[in-house]
Coordinates of C-alpha atoms in Angstrom, one line a residue:
M1 CA 89.9 97.8 69.8
R2 CA 88.3 98.5 66.5
P3 CA 89.8 96.8 63.4
K4 CA 91.9 98.9 61.0
P5 CA 89.9 99.6 57.8
R6 CA 91.3 98.3 54.5
L7 CA 93.2 101.0 52.6
R8 CA 92.3 101.7 49.0
L9 CA 94.6 104.3 47.5
R10 CA 92.6 105.0 44.4
P11 CA 88.9 105.0 43.5
R12 CA 87.7 102.3 41.2
P13 CA 87.3 103.2 37.6
P14 CA 83.8 103.3 36.1
E15 CA 82.5 99.9 35.2
P16 CA 80.1 99.6 32.3
S17 CA 77.4 96.9 32.5
G18 CA 78.3 95.3 29.1
A19 CA 77.7 91.7 28.5
R20 CA 81.4 91.2 27.9
R21 CA 82.4 92.4 31.4
L22 CA 79.7 90.2 32.9
A23 CA 80.9 87.2 30.9
R24 CA 84.3 87.5 32.5
R25 CA 82.8 86.7 35.9
H26 CA 81.9 83.1 35.1
P27 CA 83.8 82.1 32.0
G28 CA 83.8 78.4 32.9
A29 CA 80.1 78.2 33.2
L30 CA 79.4 80.2 30.1
L31 CA 81.9 78.0 28.2
A32 CA 80.2 74.9 29.5
L33 CA 76.8 76.4 28.3
F34 CA 78.3 77.2 24.9
L35 CA 79.6 73.7 24.6
C36 CA 76.3 72.1 25.7
S37 CA 74.4 74.3 23.2
T38 CA 76.9 73.6 20.5
G39 CA 76.9 69.9 21.2
G40 CA 73.1 69.7 21.2
A41 CA 73.0 71.6 17.9
L42 CA 75.7 69.3 16.3
A43 CA 73.8 66.2 17.5
A44 CA 70.6 67.5 16.1
L45 CA 72.3 68.3 12.7
A46 CA 73.9 64.8 12.6
L47 CA 70.7 63.0 13.3
P48 CA 68.9 63.7 9.9
A49 CA 72.0 62.4 7.9
A50 CA 72.2 59.3 10.1
L51 CA 68.4 58.7 9.8
G52 CA 68.4 59.2 6.0
H53 CA 71.3 56.7 5.6
T54 CA 69.5 54.2 7.8
V55 CA 66.3 54.6 5.9
D56 CA 68.1 54.0 2.6
R57 CA 69.6 50.8 4.0
L58 CA 66.2 49.6 5.1
V59 CA 64.6 50.5 1.7
D60 CA 67.3 48.7 -0.2
G61 CA 66.6 45.5 1.7
G62 CA 69.2 43.2 3.3
P63 CA 70.1 42.9 6.9
V64 CA 68.8 45.3 9.5
P65 CA 71.2 48.2 9.9
W66 CA 71.7 47.9 13.6
A67 CA 74.7 50.2 13.6
G68 CA 72.7 53.0 12.0
L69 CA 69.8 52.5 14.4
L70 CA 72.2 52.6 17.3
L71 CA 73.8 55.8 16.0
C72 CA 70.4 57.4 15.7
A73 CA 69.6 56.5 19.3
V74 CA 72.9 57.8 20.6
L75 CA 72.5 61.1 18.7
T76 CA 69.0 61.4 20.1
L77 CA 70.2 60.8 23.7
A78 CA 73.1 63.2 23.2
E79 CA 70.8 65.9 22.0
T80 CA 68.5 65.5 24.9
G81 CA 71.4 65.4 27.4
F82 CA 73.1 68.5 26.0
D83 CA 69.8 70.4 26.0
A84 CA 69.2 69.4 29.7
G85 CA 72.7 70.5 30.6
A86 CA 72.2 73.8 28.8
A87 CA 68.9 74.4 30.7
V88 CA 70.6 73.8 34.1
L89 CA 73.5 76.0 33.2
T90 CA 71.3 78.8 31.9
T91 CA 69.4 79.0 35.2
S92 CA 72.3 78.7 37.6
T93 CA 74.7 81.0 35.6
G94 CA 71.9 83.6 35.2
A95 CA 71.3 83.6 38.9
R96 CA 75.0 84.1 39.7
L97 CA 75.4 86.9 37.2
T98 CA 72.3 88.6 38.5
A99 CA 73.7 88.5 42.1
H100 CA 77.0 89.8 40.9
L101 CA 75.5 92.7 38.9
R102 CA 73.2 93.6 41.8
T103 CA 76.1 93.6 44.2
R104 CA 78.3 95.6 41.9
T105 CA 75.6 98.2 41.2
T106 CA 74.7 98.6 44.8
A107 CA 78.3 99.0 45.8
R108 CA 78.8 101.6 43.1
V109 CA 75.8 103.6 44.4
L110 CA 77.0 103.4 48.0
A111 CA 80.5 104.5 47.1
A112 CA 79.3 107.6 45.3
E113 CA 78.5 110.9 46.8
P114 CA 74.9 110.7 48.1
R115 CA 73.9 113.8 46.1
R116 CA 74.8 112.0 42.9
A117 CA 73.7 108.5 43.9
L118 CA 70.3 109.6 45.2
A119 CA 69.5 111.7 42.2
V120 CA 67.6 108.7 41.0
P121 CA 64.2 108.5 42.8
T122 CA 64.1 105.8 45.4
G123 CA 61.4 103.7 43.7
D124 CA 63.2 103.8 40.3
L125 CA 66.5 103.0 42.0
T126 CA 64.8 99.9 43.6
A127 CA 63.5 98.8 40.3
R128 CA 66.9 99.2 38.7
L129 CA 68.6 97.2 41.4
T130 CA 66.1 94.4 41.2
A131 CA 64.2 93.8 38.0
R132 CA 66.7 95.7 35.7
T133 CA 69.7 93.8 37.0
A134 CA 68.0 90.5 36.4
D135 CA 67.2 91.5 32.8
A136 CA 70.6 92.9 32.1
A137 CA 72.4 89.8 33.5
T138 CA 70.7 87.5 31.0
A139 CA 72.7 88.9 28.1
P140 CA 75.8 86.6 28.4
V141 CA 73.7 83.6 29.1
T142 CA 71.3 84.3 26.2
A143 CA 74.2 84.9 23.9
A144 CA 76.0 81.7 24.9
G145 CA 72.8 79.7 24.5
A146 CA 71.8 81.4 21.2
V147 CA 74.6 79.5 19.5
A148 CA 72.2 76.6 19.0
G149 CA 69.6 78.9 17.5
V150 CA 72.1 80.2 14.9
L151 CA 74.0 77.0 14.3
L152 CA 70.9 74.8 13.7
P153 CA 69.4 76.8 10.8
L154 CA 72.7 77.5 9.2
G155 CA 73.8 73.9 9.5
A156 CA 70.5 72.7 8.2
I157 CA 70.8 74.9 5.1
V158 CA 74.3 73.5 4.5
G159 CA 72.8 70.0 4.9
L160 CA 70.2 70.8 2.3
F161 CA 72.9 71.9 -0.1
V162 CA 74.8 68.7 0.4
I163 CA 71.7 66.6 -0.2
D164 CA 70.4 68.6 -3.2
P165 CA 71.1 72.2 -4.2
W166 CA 67.6 72.6 -5.6
T167 CA 65.9 71.9 -2.3
A168 CA 68.3 74.3 -0.6
A169 CA 67.5 76.9 -3.3
A170 CA 63.8 76.4 -2.6
F171 CA 64.3 77.2 1.1
L172 CA 66.5 80.3 0.4
L173 CA 63.8 81.6 -1.9
G174 CA 61.7 82.5 1.2
A175 CA 64.6 83.2 3.6
P176 CA 64.7 87.0 3.0
L177 CA 61.2 87.3 4.3
L178 CA 62.2 85.4 7.4
V179 CA 65.2 87.6 8.0
A180 CA 63.1 90.8 7.6
L181 CA 60.6 89.4 10.1
L182 CA 63.3 88.8 12.7
H183 CA 64.8 92.3 12.2
T184 CA 61.4 94.0 12.6
F185 CA 60.6 91.9 15.6
T186 CA 63.9 92.7 17.4
R187 CA 63.6 96.5 16.8
R188 CA 60.0 96.7 17.9
T189 CA 60.6 94.5 20.9
A190 CA 63.5 96.7 22.1
D191 CA 61.4 99.9 21.8
A192 CA 58.4 98.4 23.6
G193 CA 60.5 96.9 26.3
A194 CA 62.3 100.2 27.1
D195 CA 58.9 102.0 27.3
Y196 CA 57.5 99.3 29.5
Q197 CA 60.5 99.6 31.9
R198 CA 60.1 103.4 32.1
A199 CA 56.5 103.1 33.0
Q200 CA 57.4 100.6 35.7
S201 CA 59.9 103.0 37.1
V202 CA 57.3 105.8 37.4
I203 CA 54.9 103.5 39.3
A204 CA 57.7 102.3 41.6
H205 CA 58.8 105.9 42.3
R206 CA 55.2 107.1 43.1
L207 CA 54.5 104.1 45.3
T208 CA 57.7 104.6 47.3
E209 CA 57.0 108.3 47.6
A210 CA 53.5 107.5 49.0
L211 CA 54.8 104.9 51.5
D212 CA 57.4 107.4 52.8
G213 CA 54.7 109.9 53.3
A214 CA 52.0 107.5 54.6
D215 CA 51.4 109.4 57.8
T216 CA 51.0 112.7 56.0
I217 CA 48.6 111.2 53.5
R218 CA 46.6 109.6 56.3
A219 CA 46.4 112.9 58.2
A220 CA 45.3 114.8 55.1
R221 CA 42.8 112.1 54.2
T222 CA 44.1 112.1 50.6
G223 CA 44.5 108.4 50.3
A224 CA 42.0 108.1 47.4
R225 CA 43.8 110.8 45.5
E226 CA 47.2 109.1 46.1
Y227 CA 45.7 105.8 45.0
R228 CA 44.7 107.3 41.7
R229 CA 48.0 109.1 41.3
I230 CA 50.0 105.9 41.9
L231 CA 47.9 103.8 39.5
E232 CA 47.5 106.5 36.8
P233 CA 50.6 105.2 34.9
L234 CA 49.0 101.7 34.8
T235 CA 47.1 102.9 31.6
T236 CA 50.5 103.6 30.0
L237 CA 52.0 100.4 31.3
A238 CA 49.1 98.4 30.0
A239 CA 49.4 100.0 26.6
H240 CA 53.1 99.2 26.4
G241 CA 52.4 95.7 27.6
R242 CA 49.7 95.2 24.9
R243 CA 52.1 96.6 22.4
T244 CA 54.8 94.1 23.5
W245 CA 52.4 91.2 23.2
A246 CA 51.2 92.6 19.9
V247 CA 54.7 92.5 18.6
Y248 CA 55.1 88.9 19.7
G249 CA 51.7 87.9 18.4
R250 CA 52.4 89.5 15.0
A251 CA 55.7 87.8 14.7
A252 CA 54.2 84.5 15.8
G253 CA 51.4 84.8 13.3
Q254 CA 53.7 85.7 10.4
S255 CA 56.0 82.9 11.4
A256 CA 53.1 80.5 11.5
L257 CA 52.2 81.5 8.0
L258 CA 55.7 81.7 6.5
L259 CA 57.4 78.7 8.0
P260 CA 54.8 76.0 6.8
L261 CA 54.9 77.5 3.4
L262 CA 58.7 77.2 3.4
M263 CA 58.4 73.6 4.6
L264 CA 55.8 72.8 1.9
L265 CA 58.0 74.4 -0.8
V266 CA 61.1 72.4 0.3
L267 CA 59.1 69.1 0.4
A268 CA 57.5 69.8 -3.0
V269 CA 60.8 70.4 -4.6
G270 CA 62.3 67.3 -2.8
G271 CA 59.4 65.2 -4.0
L272 CA 60.0 66.3 -7.6
R273 CA 63.7 65.5 -7.3
L274 CA 62.8 62.1 -5.9
H275 CA 60.5 61.4 -8.8
A276 CA 63.2 62.4 -11.2
G277 CA 65.6 60.0 -9.5
A278 CA 68.0 62.8 -8.4
I279 CA 67.7 61.8 -4.7
G280 CA 66.7 58.8 -2.8
V281 CA 64.0 58.1 -0.1
G282 CA 66.6 58.5 2.7
D283 CA 67.7 61.9 1.2
L284 CA 64.1 63.1 1.2
V285 CA 63.7 62.1 4.8
A286 CA 66.9 63.9 5.7
A287 CA 65.9 66.9 3.6
S288 CA 62.5 67.2 5.4
R289 CA 64.3 67.0 8.8
Y290 CA 66.8 69.7 7.7
A291 CA 64.0 71.9 6.4
A292 CA 62.3 71.6 9.8
L293 CA 65.6 72.7 11.5
A294 CA 66.1 75.5 9.0
V295 CA 62.7 77.0 9.6
G296 CA 63.5 76.8 13.3
I297 CA 65.3 80.1 12.8
G298 CA 62.0 81.5 14.0
S299 CA 62.9 80.2 17.5
L300 CA 65.5 83.0 17.5
T301 CA 62.7 85.5 18.2
G302 CA 62.8 84.5 21.9
A303 CA 66.5 85.0 22.2
L304 CA 66.5 88.2 20.2
G305 CA 63.7 89.5 22.4
A306 CA 65.6 88.7 25.6
L307 CA 68.7 90.4 24.2
A308 CA 66.7 93.5 23.4
R309 CA 65.3 93.7 26.9
S310 CA 68.7 93.1 28.3
R311 CA 70.2 95.9 26.4
A312 CA 67.4 98.3 27.4
A313 CA 67.9 97.3 31.1
A314 CA 71.7 97.7 30.8
R315 CA 71.2 101.3 29.5
T316 CA 69.3 102.1 32.7
L317 CA 72.1 100.6 34.9
D318 CA 74.9 102.5 33.1
P319 CA 74.3 105.8 34.9
L320 CA 74.6 104.0 38.2
L321 CA 77.7 101.9 37.2
T322 CA 79.5 105.0 35.9
L323 CA 78.9 107.1 39.1
D324 CA 82.2 108.5 40.3
P325 CA 83.2 107.2 43.7
L326 CA 84.3 109.7 46.3
P327 CA 87.7 110.9 45.2
H328 CA 90.5 110.8 47.7
E329 CA 94.3 110.7 47.9
G330 CA 94.6 107.6 50.1
R331 CA 95.4 109.7 53.2
G332 CA 94.1 109.0 56.7
P333 CA 93.3 111.3 59.5
A334 CA 96.1 112.8 61.6
P335 CA 97.0 110.3 64.3
G336 CA 95.5 111.1 67.7
G337 CA 93.9 114.3 66.5
P338 CA 91.3 115.9 68.9
G339 CA 88.7 116.5 66.1
H340 CA 89.7 120.1 65.2
L341 CA 87.3 121.1 62.4
E342 CA 87.8 123.9 59.9
L343 CA 85.7 125.2 57.1
R344 CA 87.2 127.5 54.5
D345 CA 84.9 129.4 52.2
V346 CA 82.5 126.4 51.9
G347 CA 79.6 126.6 49.5
V348 CA 77.0 124.0 48.4
V349 CA 74.7 124.5 45.4
Q350 CA 71.6 122.4 44.8
D351 CA 71.5 121.4 41.2
G352 CA 67.8 120.8 41.0
K353 CA 68.0 117.1 40.3
Q354 CA 66.7 116.2 43.8
D355 CA 65.0 118.1 46.6
G356 CA 66.8 116.2 49.4
N357 CA 68.9 119.2 50.1
Q358 CA 66.0 121.4 51.1
E359 CA 65.4 121.4 54.7
G360 CA 61.9 120.3 55.9
K361 CA 60.4 120.8 52.4
Q362 CA 58.2 118.4 50.5
D363 CA 56.7 120.2 47.5
G364 CA 55.0 117.1 46.2
K365 CA 56.9 117.2 42.9
Q366 CA 58.5 114.0 41.6
D367 CA 62.2 114.3 42.1
G368 CA 64.3 113.7 39.0
M369 CA 61.2 113.3 36.9
Q370 CA 60.6 114.8 33.5
G371 CA 57.4 113.9 31.7
G372 CA 56.7 111.2 34.2
E373 CA 60.1 109.5 33.6
P374 CA 62.8 109.3 36.3
L375 CA 66.0 110.9 35.1
L376 CA 69.6 110.7 36.5
N377 CA 70.7 113.8 34.6
G378 CA 68.5 116.8 34.0
E379 CA 68.7 120.5 33.4
P380 CA 70.0 122.1 36.6
D381 CA 68.0 124.6 38.5
R382 CA 70.8 125.8 40.8
K383 CA 70.1 127.1 44.2
P384 CA 72.7 128.1 46.9
L385 CA 72.3 126.1 50.1
L386 CA 75.5 127.2 51.8
T387 CA 77.6 130.2 50.8
G388 CA 81.0 131.3 52.0
V389 CA 81.1 129.5 55.3
H390 CA 84.3 130.2 57.3
L391 CA 84.4 128.5 60.7
T392 CA 86.8 126.9 63.1
V393 CA 85.7 124.4 65.7
P394 CA 88.4 123.5 68.3
G395 CA 88.8 119.9 68.9
G396 CA 86.9 118.4 71.8
T397 CA 84.3 121.3 71.9
S398 CA 80.6 121.4 71.1
L399 CA 79.0 123.4 68.3
A400 CA 75.2 124.0 68.1
V401 CA 74.0 124.8 64.6
V402 CA 70.8 126.9 64.7
G403 CA 68.6 128.7 62.2
R404 CA 65.1 128.7 60.8
S405 CA 63.9 125.8 58.6
G406 CA 65.7 125.9 55.3
S407 CA 68.7 127.9 56.6
G408 CA 71.1 125.1 55.7
K409 CA 71.7 123.4 59.0
S410 CA 71.5 119.8 57.8
V411 CA 73.5 120.6 54.7
F412 CA 76.2 121.9 57.0
A413 CA 76.0 118.7 59.1
A414 CA 76.3 116.6 55.9
V415 CA 79.3 118.6 54.6
V416 CA 81.4 118.4 57.9
G417 CA 81.0 114.6 57.9
R418 CA 81.5 114.2 54.2
L419 CA 78.1 112.9 53.3
L420 CA 78.3 115.7 50.8
D421 CA 81.3 117.3 49.1
P422 CA 81.1 121.1 48.9
D423 CA 81.0 122.7 45.5
T424 CA 83.4 125.4 46.7
G425 CA 85.9 125.6 49.6
T426 CA 87.5 123.0 51.8
V427 CA 86.6 121.1 55.0
L428 CA 89.6 120.0 57.2
L429 CA 89.6 117.6 60.1
D430 CA 92.7 118.0 62.2
G431 CA 94.4 119.8 59.4
V432 CA 93.7 117.1 56.7
P433 CA 91.1 117.9 54.0
L434 CA 88.2 115.5 54.0
T435 CA 88.5 115.1 50.3
A436 CA 92.0 113.8 50.6
M437 CA 91.1 111.0 53.1
D438 CA 90.2 107.5 52.1
P439 CA 86.5 107.1 53.0
A440 CA 87.4 103.7 54.6
L441 CA 89.8 105.5 57.0
L442 CA 87.6 108.6 57.5
R443 CA 84.3 106.8 58.4
P444 CA 85.4 105.3 61.7
E445 CA 86.4 108.8 62.9
I446 CA 82.9 110.2 62.4
A447 CA 79.7 109.1 64.1
Y448 CA 76.3 110.3 62.9
A449 CA 72.8 110.2 64.5
F450 CA 69.8 111.3 62.5
A451 CA 66.2 112.4 63.1
R452 CA 64.9 109.4 61.2
P453 CA 67.6 106.8 61.6
A454 CA 67.7 103.7 59.4
L455 CA 67.7 100.5 61.5
P456 CA 69.7 97.8 59.6
G457 CA 70.2 94.5 61.2
T458 CA 68.0 91.6 62.4
T459 CA 67.9 92.3 66.2
V460 CA 68.1 95.4 68.4
E461 CA 71.7 94.5 69.2
D462 CA 72.5 94.2 65.5
T463 CA 71.3 97.6 64.7
I464 CA 73.2 99.3 67.5
A465 CA 76.4 97.3 66.6
F466 CA 76.1 98.2 62.9
G467 CA 78.7 100.7 61.8
P468 CA 82.2 101.0 60.3
W469 CA 83.1 98.2 62.6
T470 CA 80.8 95.8 64.5
A471 CA 80.6 97.0 68.1
G472 CA 80.9 94.4 70.8
P473 CA 78.2 93.6 73.4
A474 CA 79.8 95.8 76.0
A475 CA 80.0 98.8 73.7
V476 CA 76.4 98.1 72.5
R477 CA 75.1 98.3 76.1
E478 CA 77.2 101.3 77.0
G479 CA 75.9 103.1 74.0
A480 CA 72.3 102.2 74.8
R481 CA 72.7 103.5 78.4
A482 CA 74.2 106.8 77.1
A483 CA 71.2 107.2 74.8
R484 CA 68.8 106.1 77.5
A485 CA 67.6 103.2 75.3
D486 CA 68.4 100.5 77.8
G487 CA 65.2 101.0 79.7
F488 CA 62.7 100.3 76.9
V489 CA 65.0 97.6 75.4
G490 CA 64.9 95.7 78.7
L491 CA 61.1 95.7 78.4
L492 CA 61.2 94.0 75.0
P493 CA 60.4 90.2 74.8
Y494 CA 64.0 89.2 74.4
G495 CA 65.8 92.3 75.3
Y496 CA 68.7 93.1 73.0
A497 CA 68.0 89.8 71.1
T498 CA 64.5 90.9 70.1
P499 CA 64.0 91.0 66.3
L500 CA 63.3 94.4 65.1
T501 CA 60.1 93.1 63.4
D502 CA 58.8 92.2 66.9
A503 CA 59.8 95.5 68.5
P504 CA 57.1 98.2 68.1
L505 CA 59.1 101.4 68.3
S506 CA 57.9 104.9 68.6
G507 CA 59.7 107.7 66.7
G508 CA 61.6 108.7 69.9
E509 CA 62.7 105.2 70.6
R510 CA 64.0 104.8 67.1
Q511 CA 66.0 108.0 67.6
R512 CA 67.5 106.6 70.8
L513 CA 68.6 103.5 69.0
G514 CA 70.2 105.7 66.4
L515 CA 71.9 107.7 69.2
A516 CA 73.0 104.4 70.8
R517 CA 74.6 103.3 67.6
A518 CA 76.6 106.6 67.4
F519 CA 77.7 106.3 71.0
A520 CA 78.8 102.7 70.4
H521 CA 81.1 103.8 67.6
P522 CA 83.1 106.6 69.2
G523 CA 85.3 108.7 66.9
R524 CA 86.9 112.1 67.0
L525 CA 83.7 113.7 65.5
L526 CA 80.1 113.2 66.6
I527 CA 77.4 114.8 64.5
L528 CA 73.7 114.9 65.6
D529 CA 71.5 116.0 62.8
D530 CA 68.3 116.9 64.6
A531 CA 68.7 113.6 66.5
L532 CA 67.2 114.9 69.7
S533 CA 63.9 116.2 68.3
G534 CA 61.9 113.2 69.3
L535 CA 63.1 113.0 72.9
D536 CA 61.2 114.1 76.0
T537 CA 62.8 116.7 78.3
V538 CA 64.1 114.2 80.9
T539 CA 65.6 111.8 78.3
E540 CA 67.1 114.8 76.4
H541 CA 68.7 116.0 79.6
H542 CA 70.4 112.6 80.2
V543 CA 71.6 112.3 76.6
R544 CA 73.1 115.8 76.9
R545 CA 75.0 114.8 80.0
A546 CA 76.4 111.8 78.1
L547 CA 77.5 114.3 75.3
D548 CA 79.1 116.6 77.9
E549 CA 81.1 113.6 79.2
R550 CA 82.8 113.4 75.8
A551 CA 84.2 116.9 76.1
G552 CA 87.8 117.1 75.3
R553 CA 87.8 113.7 73.6
C554 CA 85.3 114.2 70.8
T555 CA 84.1 117.2 68.8
R556 CA 80.3 117.4 68.8
V557 CA 78.2 119.2 66.1
I558 CA 74.6 119.4 67.1
V559 CA 71.9 120.6 64.7
A560 CA 69.7 122.3 67.4
H561 CA 66.1 123.4 67.5
R562 CA 65.7 123.7 71.2
L563 CA 67.0 126.6 73.3
S564 CA 68.6 124.1 75.8
S565 CA 70.8 122.6 73.0
A566 CA 72.2 126.0 72.1
A567 CA 72.6 127.1 75.7
R568 CA 74.7 124.1 76.7
A569 CA 77.0 124.2 73.6
D570 CA 80.5 125.8 73.8
R571 CA 79.7 127.8 70.7
V572 CA 76.7 128.5 68.4
L573 CA 76.7 128.8 64.6
W574 CA 73.7 130.8 63.5
L575 CA 72.8 130.2 59.8
E576 CA 70.4 132.2 57.7
D577 CA 69.7 131.5 54.1
G578 CA 72.8 129.4 53.8
R579 CA 75.1 132.1 55.2
V580 CA 76.7 132.5 58.6
R581 CA 74.7 135.2 60.4
A582 CA 76.8 135.0 63.5
T583 CA 78.9 132.7 65.7
G584 CA 79.7 132.9 69.3
P585 CA 78.6 131.8 72.8
H586 CA 74.8 131.5 73.2
E587 CA 74.8 134.2 76.0
E588 CA 76.3 136.8 73.6
L589 CA 73.9 135.9 70.7
W590 CA 70.9 136.0 73.0
A591 CA 71.1 139.8 73.1
D592 CA 70.0 139.9 69.4
P593 CA 66.2 139.8 69.2
E594 CA 66.3 138.1 65.8
Y595 CA 68.3 135.3 67.4
R596 CA 65.7 135.0 70.1
A597 CA 63.0 134.9 67.4
V598 CA 64.6 131.8 65.8
F599 CA 63.9 129.9 69.0
R600 CA 60.4 131.2 69.4
T601 CA 59.7 129.7 66.0
E602 CA 61.8 126.6 66.1
T603 CA 60.9 125.6 69.7
G604 CA 57.3 125.4 68.9
E605 CA 58.0 123.2 65.9
A606 CA 60.3 121.0 67.9
E607 CA 57.8 120.5 70.7
E608 CA 55.1 119.5 68.2
T609 CA 57.6 117.1 66.6
A610 CA 58.5 115.5 70.0
E611 CA 54.8 115.0 70.8
A612 CA 54.2 113.4 67.4
D613 CA 57.2 111.1 67.9
E614 CA 55.5 109.3 70.7
G615 CA 53.8 107.4 67.9
P616 CA 55.4 105.5 65.0
G617 CA 56.4 107.2 61.8
A618 CA 57.1 110.7 63.2
G619 CA 59.5 112.9 61.2
A620 CA 61.6 115.9 61.7
D621 CA 62.8 118.8 59.6
G622 CA 66.1 118.7 57.9
A623 CA 67.9 118.7 54.6
L624 CA 68.8 115.5 52.8
P625 CA 66.1 113.3 54.4
R626 CA 66.9 110.5 51.9
A627 CA 70.6 110.8 52.5
R628 CA 70.2 110.6 56.2
T629 CA 68.1 107.5 56.2
E630 CA 69.7 105.6 53.3
V631 CA 73.3 106.6 53.1
E632 CA 74.2 106.4 56.8
A633 CA 74.3 102.6 56.3
R634 CA 77.4 103.0 54.3

């Protein structure tokens, strides 16, 4: 008995990636970091005064001021201890915040409609979920630790005023130059860091694109050209990197010139005041120490640079964290429904921000790219993928979806299982609109199998058991037998316990594992999106028998390329250019010569695909290739 999914009545509101929201995750650790930074700064500020007083006692003669020496030692140890604690808290809290931000961003992406979530190119999405989250999560930690960087110079200036206003005035004379230096550094670092991150995203996208199409590149012998295309942005990346280091170098050089001059000026004025008898030797020692702390404002450059990078990274995460989750009314499917499927005037329009909705089409363009930069939002180039689809599929029957490549078959399969929401119209399952159902309650009712299934999990058994609920061993083996996967699984070194990394799988075997996963998670609706294209004739025959055994208990929607798939279905949906050309039994449609022509074209393509799938990495036509391989894990 599968567990009941947790009900969530309303979608979560958008969650910005601001530092304040992150800070609420671990307030205790950040407070401890703040206290350690503050304690270290206060100990550092108290040490010059104690040292100066002790020096005065020594210069005046008399007994050794053991109390003063002990105080100086205690303050030194306190400063060291607080700094060590701040270092540990910075590392541990930063790691926890990074993990939280990655989890939250990934959950937000998976909760959104795939058409929106996958508008970001895969490589860029990977970069945002890894490097960008680490940069963005440093903001609260850096801000809490920066207290010492601000408190030390300000407290040192106050200390200079207490000792002698003239020494403080000497320092403040050059302070505007230091402030201008910090302002310029922060602005230039933010600009350079944002440009560097964009260039990294371009490279990540191109590399992922090439890895996905490795077989095509190898067959076309275009490896050298792809190598140059992937590495071409390195020139831009290197330029931005040199620019970043130039900003750091210029700031360091100017600081190295300005800070000693400020120190020299303070000491010169302090020496003159000592000569005039206005201050003592101890005061001069304390003033020199405070001057060193005051010019330490230059150490803020590191913290300011980190905050600038964090803000730039947070801006790239905001579009992901503000993705709208699938809307719903908290309803569940009708109890005990047979899987009656109804589409009313359903239409889907491609908005031009990804090419995943185009069946079997790779045009070589960079999805979501403009001027070499991945974009989440762009100017739409709208194209109808489905238009005015009216259809009723009785519960427990089978429907074969046929049509030439690009006719909208896989878009249809995605819409009826709510991997996509239609732009117009309504899809109902047993009388309940899909958009009204809580996804947590809907997902267990729909099983999917894809042409190129993702195989999550550590072992073969894990990947078959993976789904809305974890299938038990009996269900895993029953699903494998129905998909005719038990034979080759039994030949693996450890059977179902074989790690996937040790299981060399052909394209057809991967498809059978995907089918086994769908069979192991029975619901009222089973959707096969070109999931039989890599099977040989005998295996396909046995799988179809397993499908027929589910008649009356499960509605089956089969995106079909082969004649046998359409012939065995209770009803055929014939799509052409996103519109319903005809529906009815295969025998009736066969009288139309244009219907027969669809199979003359598609059968040849399917056979070529099946032959290619005997080796690893074979593919199949179909819309939403990224959605099928990435979103099914939801």
